[in-house]
Tab-separated table of C-alpha atoms in Angstrom:
chain	number	residue	atom	x	y	z
A	1	MET	CA	16.822	54.725	0.245
A	2	SER	CA	12.841	54.538	0.882
A	3	ALA	CA	11.675	52.756	3.534
A	4	PRO	CA	10.396	49.158	2.905
A	5	GLU	CA	6.624	48.616	1.876
A	6	LYS	CA	3.974	49.088	4.640
A	7	PRO	CA	2.163	45.712	5.428
A	8	ARG	CA	-1.619	45.725	5.302
A	9	PRO	CA	-3.483	45.641	8.555
A	10	ILE	CA	-4.946	42.295	9.525
A	11	PRO	CA	-8.572	42.772	9.457
A	12	GLY	CA	-9.957	43.087	13.214
A	13	ALA	CA	-6.620	42.109	14.744
A	14	ARG	CA	-6.222	45.363	16.775
A	15	LEU	CA	-9.744	44.709	18.385
A	16	LEU	CA	-8.599	41.374	19.733
A	17	PHE	CA	-6.291	43.366	22.568
A	18	SER	CA	-7.201	45.679	25.565
A	19	LEU	CA	-4.264	48.087	25.240
A	20	ASP	CA	-4.453	51.506	26.525
A	21	PRO	CA	-5.206	53.381	23.161
A	22	SER	CA	-3.662	56.426	24.302
A	23	MET	CA	-0.126	54.852	24.046
A	24	SER	CA	1.674	53.261	21.411
A	25	TYR	CA	2.805	50.118	22.498
A	26	LEU	CA	5.963	49.497	20.498
A	27	ASN	CA	7.415	46.690	22.993
A	28	HIS	CA	5.411	43.480	22.682
A	29	GLY	CA	8.982	41.676	22.851
A	30	SER	CA	9.259	42.647	26.766
A	31	PHE	CA	5.986	41.503	28.184
A	32	GLY	CA	3.873	40.415	25.435
A	33	ALA	CA	0.105	41.371	25.221
A	34	LEU	CA	-2.761	39.317	25.780
A	35	PRO	CA	-5.840	39.030	23.512
A	36	ILE	CA	-9.093	39.705	25.074
A	37	SER	CA	-9.967	35.946	24.498
A	38	VAL	CA	-7.060	34.672	26.471
A	39	GLN	CA	-7.633	36.928	29.138
A	40	ARG	CA	-11.342	35.608	29.509
A	41	ALA	CA	-10.280	31.968	29.054
A	42	GLN	CA	-7.597	32.622	32.321
A	43	GLN	CA	-10.592	34.292	34.086
A	44	ARG	CA	-12.678	31.451	33.502
A	45	LEU	CA	-10.219	29.100	34.824
A	46	ARG	CA	-9.549	31.494	37.775
A	47	ASP	CA	-13.478	31.262	38.406
A	48	GLU	CA	-12.957	27.615	38.542
A	49	VAL	CA	-10.333	27.542	41.072
A	50	GLU	CA	-12.024	30.059	43.422
A	51	ALA	CA	-15.576	27.901	43.099
A	52	ASN	CA	-13.921	24.840	44.499
A	53	PRO	CA	-10.317	25.062	45.059
A	54	LEU	CA	-10.144	21.471	46.387
A	55	ARG	CA	-11.737	20.006	43.459
A	56	PHE	CA	-9.468	22.036	41.174
A	57	TYR	CA	-6.292	20.917	42.843
A	58	GLY	CA	-7.355	17.558	43.627
A	59	THR	CA	-9.143	16.182	40.716
A	60	GLY	CA	-7.563	15.979	37.288
A	61	LEU	CA	-5.430	18.862	37.334
A	62	LEU	CA	-2.186	16.783	36.588
A	63	ASP	CA	-3.834	15.545	33.425
A	64	ARG	CA	-4.981	18.781	32.369
A	65	VAL	CA	-1.549	20.118	32.366
A	66	VAL	CA	-0.147	17.115	30.723
A	67	HIS	CA	-2.912	17.681	28.054
A	68	THR	CA	-1.600	21.423	27.718
A	69	ARG	CA	1.900	20.510	27.570
A	70	ARG	CA	1.104	17.984	24.556
A	71	HIS	CA	-0.689	20.716	22.850
A	72	LEU	CA	1.928	23.555	23.144
A	73	ALA	CA	4.914	21.177	22.609
A	74	THR	CA	3.403	19.648	19.177
A	75	PHE	CA	2.886	23.504	18.119
A	76	LEU	CA	6.579	23.908	18.723
A	77	GLY	CA	7.622	20.438	17.449
A	78	ALA	CA	9.027	19.421	20.450
A	79	ASP	CA	8.620	15.959	22.092
A	80	PRO	CA	5.631	16.072	24.503
A	81	ASP	CA	7.324	13.478	26.802
A	82	GLY	CA	10.653	15.036	27.004
A	83	SER	CA	9.239	18.871	27.669
A	84	ALA	CA	7.774	20.276	30.963
A	85	LEU	CA	5.878	23.731	31.337
A	86	VAL	CA	7.719	25.926	33.572
A	87	GLN	CA	7.226	29.527	34.431
A	88	ASN	CA	9.865	31.414	32.401
A	89	THR	CA	13.080	31.318	30.600
A	90	THR	CA	15.005	32.303	33.453
A	91	ALA	CA	13.560	29.614	35.751
A	92	ALA	CA	14.442	26.934	32.948
A	93	VAL	CA	17.964	28.432	32.657
A	94	SER	CA	18.614	28.033	36.501
A	95	LEU	CA	16.967	24.532	36.458
A	96	VAL	CA	19.534	23.474	33.708
A	97	LEU	CA	22.440	24.946	35.581
A	98	GLN	CA	21.384	23.002	38.497
A	99	SER	CA	21.166	19.836	36.746
A	100	VAL	CA	24.495	19.553	34.458
A	101	GLY	CA	26.551	19.172	37.602
A	102	LEU	CA	29.111	22.052	37.373
A	103	GLY	CA	32.499	21.785	39.041
A	104	ALA	CA	35.602	23.547	39.916
A	105	SER	CA	37.350	22.824	36.641
A	106	ASP	CA	34.497	23.785	34.495
A	107	GLU	CA	33.122	26.748	32.663
A	108	VAL	CA	30.051	27.710	31.104
A	109	LEU	CA	30.343	29.787	27.845
A	110	LEU	CA	28.094	32.585	26.491
A	111	SER	CA	27.635	35.070	24.238
A	112	ASP	CA	27.678	38.681	24.745
A	113	HIS	CA	24.151	39.002	23.391
A	114	ALA	CA	22.949	36.824	26.585
A	115	TYR	CA	20.167	38.398	28.517
A	116	GLY	CA	20.990	39.868	31.460
A	117	ALA	CA	19.105	37.955	34.092
A	118	VAL	CA	20.733	34.854	32.283
A	119	THR	CA	23.909	35.881	32.352
A	120	MET	CA	23.481	36.743	36.284
A	121	ALA	CA	22.142	33.076	36.596
A	122	VAL	CA	25.382	31.722	35.288
A	123	ARG	CA	27.507	33.813	36.965
A	124	HIS	CA	25.825	33.019	40.453
A	125	ARG	CA	25.773	29.019	39.677
A	126	CYS	CA	29.236	29.527	38.723
A	127	ARG	CA	30.327	31.463	41.950
A	128	ARG	CA	28.544	28.587	44.118
A	129	THR	CA	30.338	25.712	42.380
A	130	GLY	CA	33.609	27.106	41.367
A	131	ALA	CA	33.243	27.068	37.952
A	132	THR	CA	33.883	30.031	35.462
A	133	ALA	CA	31.607	31.846	33.611
A	134	ARG	CA	33.272	32.998	30.034
A	135	THR	CA	31.773	35.382	27.158
A	136	VAL	CA	32.575	34.947	23.327
A	137	ALA	CA	32.286	38.242	21.577
A	138	VAL	CA	29.549	37.865	18.425
A	139	PRO	CA	29.527	41.501	16.339
A	140	LEU	CA	26.514	42.095	14.725
A	141	GLY	CA	26.617	41.922	10.972
A	142	LEU	CA	28.654	38.323	10.860
A	143	SER	CA	27.018	35.780	8.528
A	144	ALA	CA	25.534	32.594	10.005
A	145	PRO	CA	29.017	30.278	9.030
A	146	GLU	CA	31.144	33.461	10.519
A	147	VAL	CA	28.777	33.224	13.529
A	148	VAL	CA	29.308	29.473	13.851
A	149	ALA	CA	32.866	29.694	13.368
A	150	ARG	CA	33.288	32.175	16.122
A	151	VAL	CA	31.473	30.276	18.726
A	152	ARG	CA	33.307	26.810	17.823
A	153	SER	CA	36.616	28.543	18.126
A	154	ALA	CA	35.572	29.719	21.605
A	155	LEU	CA	34.708	25.908	22.780
A	156	ARG	CA	36.947	24.396	25.085
A	157	PRO	CA	36.682	20.404	24.860
A	158	GLY	CA	36.941	19.136	28.355
A	159	ARG	CA	36.755	22.751	30.043
A	160	THR	CA	33.563	23.832	28.721
A	161	ARG	CA	30.601	22.221	30.447
A	162	LEU	CA	27.687	24.129	29.046
A	163	LEU	CA	27.135	26.402	26.202
A	164	VAL	CA	24.517	28.855	26.440
A	165	ILE	CA	23.297	30.398	23.048
A	166	ASP	CA	20.447	32.524	22.203
A	167	GLN	CA	18.225	31.602	19.215
A	168	LEU	CA	16.709	35.274	19.051
A	169	ALA	CA	18.698	37.607	21.263
A	170	SER	CA	16.745	39.798	23.072
A	171	ALA	CA	19.085	43.277	23.558
A	172	THR	CA	20.061	42.902	19.683
A	173	ALA	CA	17.239	40.983	17.903
A	174	ALA	CA	20.135	38.906	16.395
A	175	LEU	CA	18.830	35.557	15.052
A	176	PHE	CA	21.640	32.752	15.998
A	177	PRO	CA	21.919	29.658	13.719
A	178	VAL	CA	21.329	27.483	16.361
A	179	ARG	CA	21.070	23.900	14.768
A	180	GLU	CA	24.361	24.487	13.360
A	181	ILE	CA	26.144	25.763	16.620
A	182	ALA	CA	24.620	22.723	18.434
A	183	ALA	CA	26.065	20.384	15.446
A	184	ALA	CA	29.317	22.224	16.414
A	185	ALA	CA	29.328	21.568	20.177
A	186	ARG	CA	28.022	18.006	19.782
A	187	GLU	CA	31.276	17.308	17.783
A	188	HIS	CA	33.132	17.645	21.285
A	189	GLY	CA	30.321	16.352	23.550
A	190	ILE	CA	29.359	20.074	24.918
A	191	PRO	CA	25.770	20.395	25.900
A	192	VAL	CA	23.848	23.268	24.732
A	193	LEU	CA	21.271	25.261	26.142
A	194	VAL	CA	19.184	27.452	23.493
A	195	ASP	CA	17.669	30.440	25.200
A	196	ALA	CA	14.671	30.849	22.698
A	197	ALA	CA	12.643	33.387	24.789
A	198	HIS	CA	11.247	35.204	21.793
A	199	VAL	CA	10.693	32.219	19.323
A	200	PRO	CA	7.245	30.576	20.256
A	201	GLY	CA	4.834	32.635	18.008
A	202	MET	CA	7.222	34.687	16.165
A	203	LEU	CA	9.217	32.331	14.223
A	204	PRO	CA	8.582	29.166	12.731
A	205	VAL	CA	10.421	26.292	14.803
A	206	ASP	CA	10.976	22.208	14.999
A	207	VAL	CA	12.636	22.183	18.494
A	208	SER	CA	13.710	18.544	17.824
A	209	ALA	CA	15.491	19.163	14.631
A	210	ILE	CA	17.683	21.622	16.542
A	211	GLY	CA	19.389	18.977	18.350
A	212	ALA	CA	19.993	20.978	21.488
A	213	ASP	CA	20.481	19.360	24.731
A	214	PHE	CA	18.178	21.918	26.215
A	215	TRP	CA	15.583	24.582	24.435
A	216	VAL	CA	13.520	26.977	26.554
A	217	GLY	CA	11.010	29.379	24.902
A	218	ASN	CA	8.483	31.857	26.471
A	219	LEU	CA	4.763	31.400	24.987
A	220	HIS	CA	3.759	34.671	26.847
A	221	LYS	CA	5.477	36.766	24.539
A	222	TRP	CA	4.848	36.213	20.965
A	223	GLY	CA	2.490	33.073	21.495
A	224	TRP	CA	0.062	35.118	23.335
A	225	ALA	CA	-0.039	33.102	26.323
A	226	PRO	CA	-0.600	34.175	29.843
A	227	ARG	CA	2.472	35.473	31.544
A	228	GLY	CA	4.221	32.554	33.234
A	229	THR	CA	3.947	30.030	30.455
A	230	ALA	CA	7.147	28.559	28.809
A	231	LEU	CA	8.465	25.137	27.657
A	232	LEU	CA	11.748	23.485	28.474
A	233	HIS	CA	12.573	20.735	25.954
A	234	VAL	CA	15.195	18.179	27.534
A	235	ALA	CA	17.103	15.822	25.361
A	236	PRO	CA	16.776	12.159	26.157
A	237	ALA	CA	20.040	11.588	27.846
A	238	TRP	CA	19.403	14.447	30.208
A	239	ARG	CA	15.812	13.608	31.387
A	240	ARG	CA	16.473	11.391	34.306
A	241	ARG	CA	19.339	14.174	35.428
A	242	ILE	CA	16.922	17.046	35.711
A	243	GLU	CA	16.799	18.087	39.144
A	244	PRO	CA	13.757	20.329	39.928
A	245	LEU	CA	14.348	23.775	41.752
A	246	VAL	CA	11.294	22.826	44.036
A	247	VAL	CA	10.827	19.474	45.159
A	248	SER	CA	7.092	18.350	45.500
A	249	TRP	CA	4.471	15.654	45.435
A	250	GLU	CA	5.644	14.279	41.874
A	251	HIS	CA	9.196	14.217	42.618
A	252	GLU	CA	9.527	10.437	42.272
A	253	GLN	CA	7.878	10.469	39.018
A	254	GLY	CA	10.905	12.072	37.171
A	255	PHE	CA	11.063	14.416	34.615
A	256	PRO	CA	8.756	16.176	33.262
A	257	ARG	CA	6.038	15.763	35.755
A	258	SER	CA	8.529	16.656	38.749
A	259	VAL	CA	9.125	20.265	37.373
A	260	GLU	CA	5.798	20.736	36.473
A	261	PHE	CA	3.868	19.878	39.705
A	262	GLN	CA	4.611	22.438	42.654
A	263	GLY	CA	1.500	22.404	44.751
A	264	THR	CA	-0.524	25.544	44.795
A	265	ILE	CA	1.302	27.805	42.015
A	266	ASP	CA	-1.212	29.201	39.669
A	267	TYR	CA	-1.785	26.798	36.639
A	268	THR	CA	-4.366	29.076	34.976
A	269	PRO	CA	-1.726	30.557	32.479
A	270	TRP	CA	-0.835	27.060	31.275
A	271	LEU	CA	-4.108	25.695	30.725
A	272	ALA	CA	-5.360	29.115	29.018
A	273	ALA	CA	-1.998	28.875	26.521
A	274	PRO	CA	-3.910	26.951	24.065
A	275	THR	CA	-6.287	29.777	23.553
A	276	GLY	CA	-3.665	32.160	22.539
A	277	ILE	CA	-2.512	29.763	19.725
A	278	PHE	CA	-6.096	28.909	18.775
A	279	THR	CA	-6.749	32.830	18.458
A	280	MET	CA	-3.371	33.326	16.292
A	281	ARG	CA	-4.461	30.355	14.122
A	282	THR	CA	-7.931	32.237	13.506
A	283	LEU	CA	-5.818	35.235	11.776
A	284	GLY	CA	-3.838	32.642	9.994
A	285	LEU	CA	-0.285	32.125	11.737
A	286	GLU	CA	1.795	32.735	8.499
A	287	ALA	CA	-0.196	36.016	7.908
A	288	VAL	CA	0.359	36.739	11.364
A	289	GLN	CA	4.243	36.389	11.277
A	290	GLU	CA	4.742	37.984	7.671
A	291	HIS	CA	2.763	41.097	8.969
A	292	ASN	CA	4.723	41.567	12.167
A	293	GLU	CA	8.199	40.910	10.263
A	294	THR	CA	7.418	43.579	7.614
A	295	LEU	CA	6.174	46.047	10.053
A	296	ALA	CA	9.207	45.781	12.035
A	297	ALA	CA	11.562	46.215	9.199
A	298	TYR	CA	9.337	49.171	8.071
A	299	ALA	CA	9.916	50.639	11.890
A	300	GLN	CA	13.343	50.167	11.736
A	301	ARG	CA	13.906	52.005	8.024
A	302	VAL	CA	11.599	55.091	9.084
A	303	VAL	CA	12.883	55.317	12.784
A	304	GLY	CA	16.584	55.098	11.410
A	305	GLU	CA	16.321	57.389	8.864
A	306	ALA	CA	14.760	60.151	11.226
A	307	LEU	CA	18.085	59.851	13.399
A	308	GLY	CA	20.071	60.101	10.336
A	309	LEU	CA	21.198	56.604	9.474
A	310	GLU	CA	21.997	55.007	6.416
A	311	PRO	CA	20.619	51.489	5.669
A	312	ALA	CA	24.126	50.077	6.281
A	313	ASP	CA	24.086	51.469	9.641
A	314	LEU	CA	21.116	49.495	10.761
A	315	PRO	CA	21.253	45.832	12.063
A	316	GLU	CA	19.840	43.133	9.963
A	317	PRO	CA	18.490	40.151	12.285
A	318	GLY	CA	20.295	37.469	10.485
A	319	GLY	CA	17.466	35.630	8.950
A	320	PRO	CA	13.753	36.075	8.190
A	321	GLY	CA	10.626	36.245	10.244
A	322	VAL	CA	12.229	38.620	12.831
A	323	ALA	CA	9.232	40.737	14.290
A	324	MET	CA	11.806	43.005	16.314
A	325	ARG	CA	14.475	45.316	15.251
A	326	VAL	CA	17.042	47.345	16.433
A	327	VAL	CA	18.170	51.174	15.915
A	328	PRO	CA	21.423	52.459	17.044
A	329	LEU	CA	21.325	55.404	19.012
A	330	PRO	CA	23.474	58.399	19.101
A	331	ALA	CA	26.756	57.970	20.485
A	332	GLY	CA	26.774	58.502	24.427
A	333	LEU	CA	23.209	57.812	24.844
A	334	ALA	CA	21.929	54.694	26.792
A	335	THR	CA	25.237	53.428	27.244
A	336	THR	CA	24.524	51.376	30.647
A	337	VAL	CA	21.807	49.419	31.888
A	338	PRO	CA	20.187	52.484	34.199
A	339	GLU	CA	20.882	54.962	31.867
A	340	ALA	CA	18.722	52.721	29.033
A	341	GLN	CA	16.223	52.432	31.624
A	342	ALA	CA	15.899	56.145	32.223
A	343	LEU	CA	15.774	56.912	28.488
A	344	ARG	CA	12.936	54.342	28.032
A	345	LEU	CA	10.616	55.864	30.647
A	346	HIS	CA	11.333	59.152	29.340
A	347	ILE	CA	10.238	58.506	25.709
A	348	ALA	CA	7.424	56.912	27.200
A	349	GLU	CA	6.402	59.933	29.272
A	350	LYS	CA	6.960	62.628	26.533
A	351	LEU	CA	6.055	60.661	23.574
A	352	ALA	CA	3.731	58.472	24.847
A	353	ALA	CA	4.955	55.356	23.329
A	354	GLU	CA	6.522	52.149	24.917
A	355	VAL	CA	9.593	51.167	23.440
A	356	ALA	CA	12.746	49.029	24.642
A	357	VAL	CA	15.998	50.637	25.148
A	358	ASN	CA	18.949	48.305	26.007
A	359	ALA	CA	22.952	49.039	26.438
A	360	TRP	CA	24.929	46.692	24.349
A	361	GLY	CA	28.566	46.770	23.357
A	362	GLY	CA	29.012	50.261	24.527
A	363	ARG	CA	25.962	51.569	22.617
A	364	GLY	CA	22.454	52.359	23.328
A	365	LEU	CA	20.066	50.172	20.864
A	366	LEU	CA	16.643	51.436	20.413
A	367	ARG	CA	14.358	48.106	20.084
A	368	LEU	CA	11.129	48.275	18.021
A	369	SER	CA	8.555	45.141	18.103
A	370	ALA	CA	5.801	45.006	15.636
A	371	GLN	CA	2.358	42.893	16.420
A	372	VAL	CA	-0.806	42.668	14.741
A	373	TYR	CA	-2.197	45.614	16.841
A	374	ASN	CA	0.448	48.074	15.624
A	375	ARG	CA	0.121	50.346	12.689
A	376	PRO	CA	2.850	52.040	10.531
A	377	GLU	CA	1.456	55.430	11.639
A	378	GLU	CA	2.587	54.681	15.370
A	379	TYR	CA	6.373	54.135	14.105
A	380	GLU	CA	5.933	57.351	12.021
A	381	ALA	CA	5.008	59.487	14.732
A	382	LEU	CA	7.854	58.345	16.864
A	383	ALA	CA	10.309	58.988	14.125
A	384	GLU	CA	8.847	62.707	13.631
A	385	ARG	CA	9.223	63.657	17.340
A	386	LEU	CA	11.974	61.397	18.522
A	387	PRO	CA	15.181	63.179	17.262
A	388	GLY	CA	14.036	66.247	18.847
A	389	LEU	CA	13.520	64.610	21.981
A	390	LEU	CA	16.796	62.925	22.101
A	391	ALA	CA	18.681	66.104	20.873
A	392	ALA	CA	17.106	67.811	24.053
A	393	TYR	CA	17.880	64.804	26.172
A	394	GLN	CA	21.618	64.933	25.671
A	395	ARG	CA	22.127	68.606	26.722
């Protein structure tokens, strides 16, 4: 079967970024990449800080943070008064775990798609509280109703204290029906934390409509915000119960200010974040998302065919809009995290291409991202050279 149609480049989009032209950066999903306009906006804020630190931190900073939070929350369909800016999804997960009040008879349920650092945070908190961390397997290729049924069957009312579920999984690029999963958990009074690290900017989202108790997404990946920018949304029933990881001067004000204000942290990523959304909108938000989804599908098919895979062997994301796709690697390659990291570095060194390689379910998965600065020719070049590199790597 031939590859999907190549998307037309968005005029001028490639020039918005300052990426090294000697590398094919096919891994936007890991750390994002900042448009030059956002870099400059943040630098202006840094200059403002250093011109008079006391004035920056002491005059109107909280109002500026609140204004920024309202802008970003509105973009995501979240309640601004029930949201807080945080450094990243991982920090928000630890914040939620501290706030739900785990006990020795409780358990936290995750799927086997959960991000590694999230799983580590859950296990760490469970060790400290005597609770149990449990994992439900969700095979790739299930339909949305099948995913919901599998997660529902794993819930244990009276025992499951928190369900942590991805909206878009990092390792597998699988899209989960989080609204339906949250509804299923709500039937049993089980709180749900949605890890939406990759969602803001990539997928249209209405956070309030999902109905999760907690939802967190990074804006520094697909939202073109500086690194260290994420939004945590908390349902009304939980807002007074949020326990900040750091107690500072706004603690008595309660959520969200008790979470957002932490003294002399760097607030410039948050304050510059709206520039990323503005830049994306100048290109056309729907145009950006359509381009990236189409290019990711093309990349998956081209690289998959080069590795001898049939279309049926290439996992579909489980829904529209996803700008990351995975290609299963030959058996025996990258089956552990250290092996996956080593192979990623080898590909970067030998092929001048940055990709993500993950070990999941005993199989290595090559993850390809697509962003407006990417071109089909970059994936074609990877497809041409990758089979030979992998054959030599296995010897």
